[in-house]
């Protein structure tokens, strides 16, 4: 058998077994060449991937954006040598690239797969994420687009301990996602030893079946059995299928097979291992392309008007978010909205009234909420996922990985800060700005009024990467006209004169407190500049530096813990050697309890009185250089 | 029936039904008085709590620290009016306190329960956390201490969608925690409408049974049935029990019973509702105290010597962590260690070799990892939970709530930053310092050498609240002697002279780069102060201000994304109006890929060359005040 012989026809079982051995050999060689990697975790799943590639996957490697392509997600991302070896067998990557660049600086063949490779939908490597995202892809295909492709997810057994996996089993089971197949590589051994259930396949089967899935228990090294299970998965209607495959880690090399202590390292003697596996092969597999599927064009009415709010009216920014999102949905039919069972509070459910077919209820499962968003993004949708901002911390790791995936998802967190009032600290987001700012490439916006919110909801759509909008529970006065523009990366200077002695910087609820403080200060004869820092990331460094030059003194006030929020965002503008203003940081230093919103702002020391007092103190502090040097 | 009549004897079924009505009435009255709250979510579970209180709970309200006390955890924390009404019925809280302070400023009766109340183990209100923590409490009782108490957890149905709940079902089922009972209040309605499974009790039962639990499906308003199920739960051996109770939200008041739109708000007509419920009652229930259980005294050998490393040796801080933790375990027998199935990498498993009975494998389920830590803390243990620092983001919400619970838990994250090398960004913690710093009351430590690590492992034990230690994968040179001390809140000034022109600040791997940069700068004739900022929170404001006064210029370098890490910690010291130094922030601004550790540090611009270049540039920047005012 040579590469020509296997081109363009379906392989027989013996040939697939040979292909599996090739995948093992190439995984072993890749890790040996790199000096690191996970060959043993790759070897257990070689038949699973070989059969999938040769008989069941429909994929056009020359056209990875083809909407008819199946999706293959490597939830056990550390088995990247297996995936890359499969790409070699499919002719998408050369053997040379695999053996010379894997895990090397600048390579697209990273230690764990990322979308630097055109065939990789999402980055994996933090376990328990591939299946939730795969469920999101499958849901998007079935519910939103009626696309014919199938999503295949290869999971490890250790990661089945992650709760996020069960959020996925639950959603996919209840939604009847028969276009989704989870292939579970039950090799018995985790990183540091045996898994909880070892080779007790029934333990997994009982659980997964109870979640509404069809299950197939097989010997994962038996090509015919794997093939049969995948056939069954493709035939099964109304339920997703889990193929629970008993496998052996390091399969085929006696020195490591089913042994502890060989996770995540090259084989001790790679040359001997390659010999034991039957030597290097150069098989090529012809992966079936999908049926022709037309590219989708998303329509919409771009002239649909954003809501307009009257100056002075009291409107909660969460309400404006719901209203504007609904209009955005009319303007752009690619927009989908995902709720974490709080749509009545976040006001996302306004969208559902107008566009019910594009509203997905994810229930109280924030990891699956973000995973579903990422999954719809894979299917070229523009997702807006929302819940209480505090509960987004539940999905922090999914957001972190979405940044590595270069996902274009929009996240909206309501009920920010102590300003929510009586519900108390469990419901208060006091860490969300820090969390969202730290995500690579993120955009973080925090509106203070309804017209601004409406504009920022649409601005997020135009900012690639992870976008975050922070909304407020209570009503705030409308201070901007409906035609005002709010570019991402900008700010609004609301009070300004050349005589300003201090700059007050707020956003959201604290912007209104800052304005009130400025009024108090005027009564003293103190001129305060006021800046609305609605774009928390990126910040408007130019305007902040100008304010520093004029006033030399900043009071930054935020409804957030002191770390990682507004004040830190302000200081970023000065962190490349720019002269810094004197700065007073007003933030939530204490642990709040229950109280009215006004009491909360007062107790935290972030209301107008506290701002005015801090400003008075600061203007009496002389501006000196820090050092005489 | 009056309060005297029901004291000190077991109530009959009719009396318990009355008690349940009283709990409803008091919940309705409390929310009405407060003007907010969750009465309907309380009313569905009134019989469940009434029966528990009257017949099954063993608790001494006068001695909440009694180690024999049962634990009652309100996983559905929003049903706080029910819990507080139960406290009234038990005589622990007065009716007056409930009706005049609930949800008011300064009250201990917060919107969601917190340990401000002596009978509340942990804060709840972020759904899906009570059961995991309850499982941790039960595991601690059974595995570590052989304590006779029972843990009861009241869950809502909406929260059963959280993956964390299934991490708990899994751990408790596999561990056979027959001292744990989950009471599931299946009232069919979530916040914004019906739950996924409505009243399909079998759907829950199938799933939970598959996870190895005994289940009882009952009518949750039938006192006798509730009693029987709780009896069965107490009798069942080898398995935890889930009581799956069909209930009606808002039960007893026709205007709201089983109606949508009444979540989280007072009843429309509270007076009428109280009448409909039969009016105000003043029943008292005698909760059985536990059997006398002696307080535990944890021993240990305080003279056990910390490991000592020789200057100049190359030792990874993760190794020193494992070594020191083992000694700490010898010194203090209250120390327990929890692993997220990576103990061979974090080196936590060193502890297991010496103290296997105090080592708990939590598998790859980081939420349950932290929940178990919190649970052991409830049982007066001192837990150290560790995994890769990147994967701690998975437990962010649990850490956030642990801060509200005032939990005393220690968290260790290994494999920090780009310095891990080839594995790539999914495994790199680049957000962990921001996340851990933002937690209220946290301590954040980041050692650069082995002797320092050993000291900081023990220092964490002495710092109340959430403590975090960040360790490094690769070896770093030992630069401190084994007798050097490292107080929390301190720093080490490693190079210093009155002529210093710039201060280089690093921690962990970047401290070594900063030292090398200082050597390069000496060759130019530039004097650089070098500070090891091992205590990231709290920071040593005094020493940093002194450095600013002398040098006026800081280069802060960190193996972390630019937001929320070392540089922001440094700037905190100047954020109350202190004159700020010029500052250059070197951090990981890009998305890394695979590469060697040295290549990573170079590519991110955080190695010695980059530091020296930044310092040279900064010393040529004149020190001016930011403003002429």
mmCIF file of C-alpha atoms in Angstrom, chain B residues 396-535:
data_model
loop_
_atom_site.group_PDB
_atom_site.id
_atom_site.type_symbol
_atom_site.label_atom_id
_atom_site.label_comp_id
_atom_site.label_asym_id
_atom_site.label_seq_id
_atom_site.Cartn_x
_atom_site.Cartn_y
_atom_site.Cartn_z
ATOM 1 C CA UNK B 396 -13.357 31.898 39.962
ATOM 2 C CA UNK B 397 -16.946 32.135 41.167
ATOM 3 C CA UNK B 398 -16.248 29.654 43.968
ATOM 4 C CA UNK B 399 -13.273 31.741 45.044
ATOM 5 C CA UNK B 400 -15.363 34.909 44.866
ATOM 6 C CA UNK B 401 -18.004 33.346 47.093
ATOM 7 C CA UNK B 402 -15.345 31.911 49.422
ATOM 8 C CA UNK B 403 -14.242 35.486 50.033
ATOM 9 C CA UNK B 404 -17.813 36.405 50.982
ATOM 10 C CA UNK B 405 -17.829 33.336 53.241
ATOM 11 C CA UNK B 406 -14.647 34.604 54.930
ATOM 12 C CA UNK B 407 -13.217 31.161 54.171
ATOM 13 C CA UNK B 408 -9.695 30.478 55.324
ATOM 14 C CA UNK B 409 -8.393 28.498 52.356
ATOM 15 C CA UNK B 410 -5.031 28.381 50.649
ATOM 16 C CA UNK B 411 -4.765 28.045 46.905
ATOM 17 C CA UNK B 412 -1.637 27.230 44.972
ATOM 18 C CA UNK B 413 -1.335 27.656 41.230
ATOM 19 C CA UNK B 414 1.592 26.183 39.356
ATOM 20 C CA UNK B 415 2.799 26.660 35.783
ATOM 21 C CA UNK B 416 2.517 30.422 35.866
ATOM 22 C CA UNK B 417 3.034 32.513 32.798
ATOM 23 C CA UNK B 418 4.736 32.120 29.459
ATOM 24 C CA UNK B 419 7.755 30.665 31.254
ATOM 25 C CA UNK B 420 6.136 27.225 31.067
ATOM 26 C CA UNK B 421 7.365 27.064 27.470
ATOM 27 C CA UNK B 422 6.124 24.680 24.804
ATOM 28 C CA UNK B 423 2.684 23.741 26.086
ATOM 29 C CA UNK B 424 1.275 27.023 24.841
ATOM 30 C CA UNK B 425 -1.311 29.533 26.030
ATOM 31 C CA UNK B 426 -4.052 27.162 27.184
ATOM 32 C CA UNK B 427 -1.771 26.014 30.004
ATOM 33 C CA UNK B 428 -0.291 29.439 30.852
ATOM 34 C CA UNK B 429 -1.680 31.435 33.738
ATOM 35 C CA UNK B 430 -1.620 35.022 32.546
ATOM 36 C CA UNK B 431 -4.707 36.205 34.420
ATOM 37 C CA UNK B 432 -4.317 34.560 37.810
ATOM 38 C CA UNK B 433 -2.721 37.443 39.690
ATOM 39 C CA UNK B 434 -5.531 39.734 38.578
ATOM 40 C CA UNK B 435 -8.155 37.206 39.589
ATOM 41 C CA UNK B 436 -6.660 36.455 42.986
ATOM 42 C CA UNK B 437 -5.826 40.088 43.809
ATOM 43 C CA UNK B 438 -9.399 41.154 43.143
ATOM 44 C CA UNK B 439 -10.798 38.735 45.742
ATOM 45 C CA UNK B 440 -11.731 40.615 48.866
ATOM 46 C CA UNK B 441 -9.244 40.177 51.673
ATOM 47 C CA UNK B 442 -6.933 37.891 49.725
ATOM 48 C CA UNK B 443 -3.200 37.442 50.168
ATOM 49 C CA UNK B 444 -1.170 36.892 47.002
ATOM 50 C CA UNK B 445 2.408 35.621 47.125
ATOM 51 C CA UNK B 446 4.765 34.860 44.272
ATOM 52 C CA UNK B 447 8.144 33.398 45.182
ATOM 53 C CA UNK B 448 11.222 33.365 42.980
ATOM 54 C CA UNK B 449 13.332 30.769 44.732
ATOM 55 C CA UNK B 450 13.047 27.595 46.716
ATOM 56 C CA UNK B 451 13.898 28.874 50.194
ATOM 57 C CA UNK B 452 11.505 31.759 49.747
ATOM 58 C CA UNK B 453 8.807 29.370 48.605
ATOM 59 C CA UNK B 454 9.211 27.209 51.665
ATOM 60 C CA UNK B 455 8.796 30.209 53.922
ATOM 61 C CA UNK B 456 5.814 31.539 52.022
ATOM 62 C CA UNK B 457 4.013 28.194 52.113
ATOM 63 C CA UNK B 458 4.047 28.451 55.894
ATOM 64 C CA UNK B 459 3.391 32.194 55.886
ATOM 65 C CA UNK B 460 0.156 31.566 54.005
ATOM 66 C CA UNK B 461 -1.002 29.370 56.869
ATOM 67 C CA UNK B 462 -0.739 32.346 59.173
ATOM 68 C CA UNK B 463 -2.639 34.797 56.949
ATOM 69 C CA UNK B 464 -6.395 34.551 57.376
ATOM 70 C CA UNK B 465 -8.663 34.557 54.350
ATOM 71 C CA UNK B 466 -7.952 33.347 50.862
ATOM 72 C CA UNK B 467 -4.246 32.921 50.355
ATOM 73 C CA UNK B 468 -2.681 32.375 46.958
ATOM 74 C CA UNK B 469 0.778 31.146 46.077
ATOM 75 C CA UNK B 470 1.938 31.265 42.460
ATOM 76 C CA UNK B 471 4.644 28.786 41.501
ATOM 77 C CA UNK B 472 6.818 28.295 38.468
ATOM 78 C CA UNK B 473 7.314 25.210 36.334
ATOM 79 C CA UNK B 474 11.025 25.553 35.529
ATOM 80 C CA UNK B 475 13.975 25.614 37.859
ATOM 81 C CA UNK B 476 15.276 28.959 39.111
ATOM 82 C CA UNK B 477 18.466 29.624 41.042
ATOM 83 C CA UNK B 478 18.346 29.704 44.817
ATOM 84 C CA UNK B 479 19.261 33.266 45.760
ATOM 85 C CA UNK B 480 18.139 33.405 49.384
ATOM 86 C CA UNK B 481 19.573 31.551 52.324
ATOM 87 C CA UNK B 482 17.319 29.098 54.132
ATOM 88 C CA UNK B 483 17.059 31.317 57.209
ATOM 89 C CA UNK B 484 15.944 34.436 55.397
ATOM 90 C CA UNK B 485 12.488 35.621 56.436
ATOM 91 C CA UNK B 486 9.762 36.852 54.137
ATOM 92 C CA UNK B 487 6.946 38.574 55.950
ATOM 93 C CA UNK B 488 3.620 38.857 54.172
ATOM 94 C CA UNK B 489 3.415 42.463 53.035
ATOM 95 C CA UNK B 490 7.164 42.800 52.701
ATOM 96 C CA UNK B 491 9.561 42.847 49.773
ATOM 97 C CA UNK B 492 13.286 42.299 49.335
ATOM 98 C CA UNK B 493 15.520 45.057 48.095
ATOM 99 C CA UNK B 494 18.259 43.043 46.429
ATOM 100 C CA UNK B 495 20.328 45.823 44.915
ATOM 101 C CA UNK B 496 20.379 49.254 46.403
ATOM 102 C CA UNK B 497 22.480 52.364 46.689
ATOM 103 C CA UNK B 498 21.727 56.034 47.293
ATOM 104 C CA UNK B 499 22.746 56.667 43.679
ATOM 105 C CA UNK B 500 20.149 54.378 42.122
ATOM 106 C CA UNK B 501 18.633 55.925 39.015
ATOM 107 C CA UNK B 502 15.900 53.393 38.372
ATOM 108 C CA UNK B 503 14.118 50.639 40.258
ATOM 109 C CA UNK B 504 13.539 47.265 38.602
ATOM 110 C CA UNK B 505 10.671 45.343 40.144
ATOM 111 C CA UNK B 506 9.945 41.696 39.446
ATOM 112 C CA UNK B 507 8.723 38.551 41.139
ATOM 113 C CA UNK B 508 9.050 34.864 40.326
ATOM 114 C CA UNK B 509 10.886 34.298 37.038
ATOM 115 C CA UNK B 510 11.053 37.990 36.212
ATOM 116 C CA UNK B 511 12.956 38.752 39.397
ATOM 117 C CA UNK B 512 15.868 36.767 38.004
ATOM 118 C CA UNK B 513 15.581 38.628 34.723
ATOM 119 C CA UNK B 514 15.591 41.910 36.636
ATOM 120 C CA UNK B 515 18.778 40.917 38.448
ATOM 121 C CA UNK B 516 20.439 40.058 35.144
ATOM 122 C CA UNK B 517 19.262 43.368 33.702
ATOM 123 C CA UNK B 518 20.762 45.222 36.657
ATOM 124 C CA UNK B 519 24.084 43.553 35.905
ATOM 125 C CA UNK B 520 23.846 44.685 32.285
ATOM 126 C CA UNK B 521 23.053 48.212 33.414
ATOM 127 C CA UNK B 522 26.047 48.365 35.749
ATOM 128 C CA UNK B 523 28.201 47.809 32.697
ATOM 129 C CA UNK B 524 26.688 51.028 31.219
ATOM 130 C CA UNK B 525 27.242 52.883 34.457
ATOM 131 C CA UNK B 526 23.543 52.880 35.319
ATOM 132 C CA UNK B 527 22.685 52.061 38.916
ATOM 133 C CA UNK B 528 19.503 50.094 39.289
ATOM 134 C CA UNK B 529 17.725 49.187 42.467
ATOM 135 C CA UNK B 530 16.135 45.727 42.290
ATOM 136 C CA UNK B 531 13.066 44.798 44.316
ATOM 137 C CA UNK B 532 11.653 41.302 44.709
ATOM 138 C CA UNK B 533 7.941 41.918 45.103
ATOM 139 C CA UNK B 534 7.154 38.446 46.413
ATOM 140 C CA UNK B 535 4.182 39.804 48.376
#
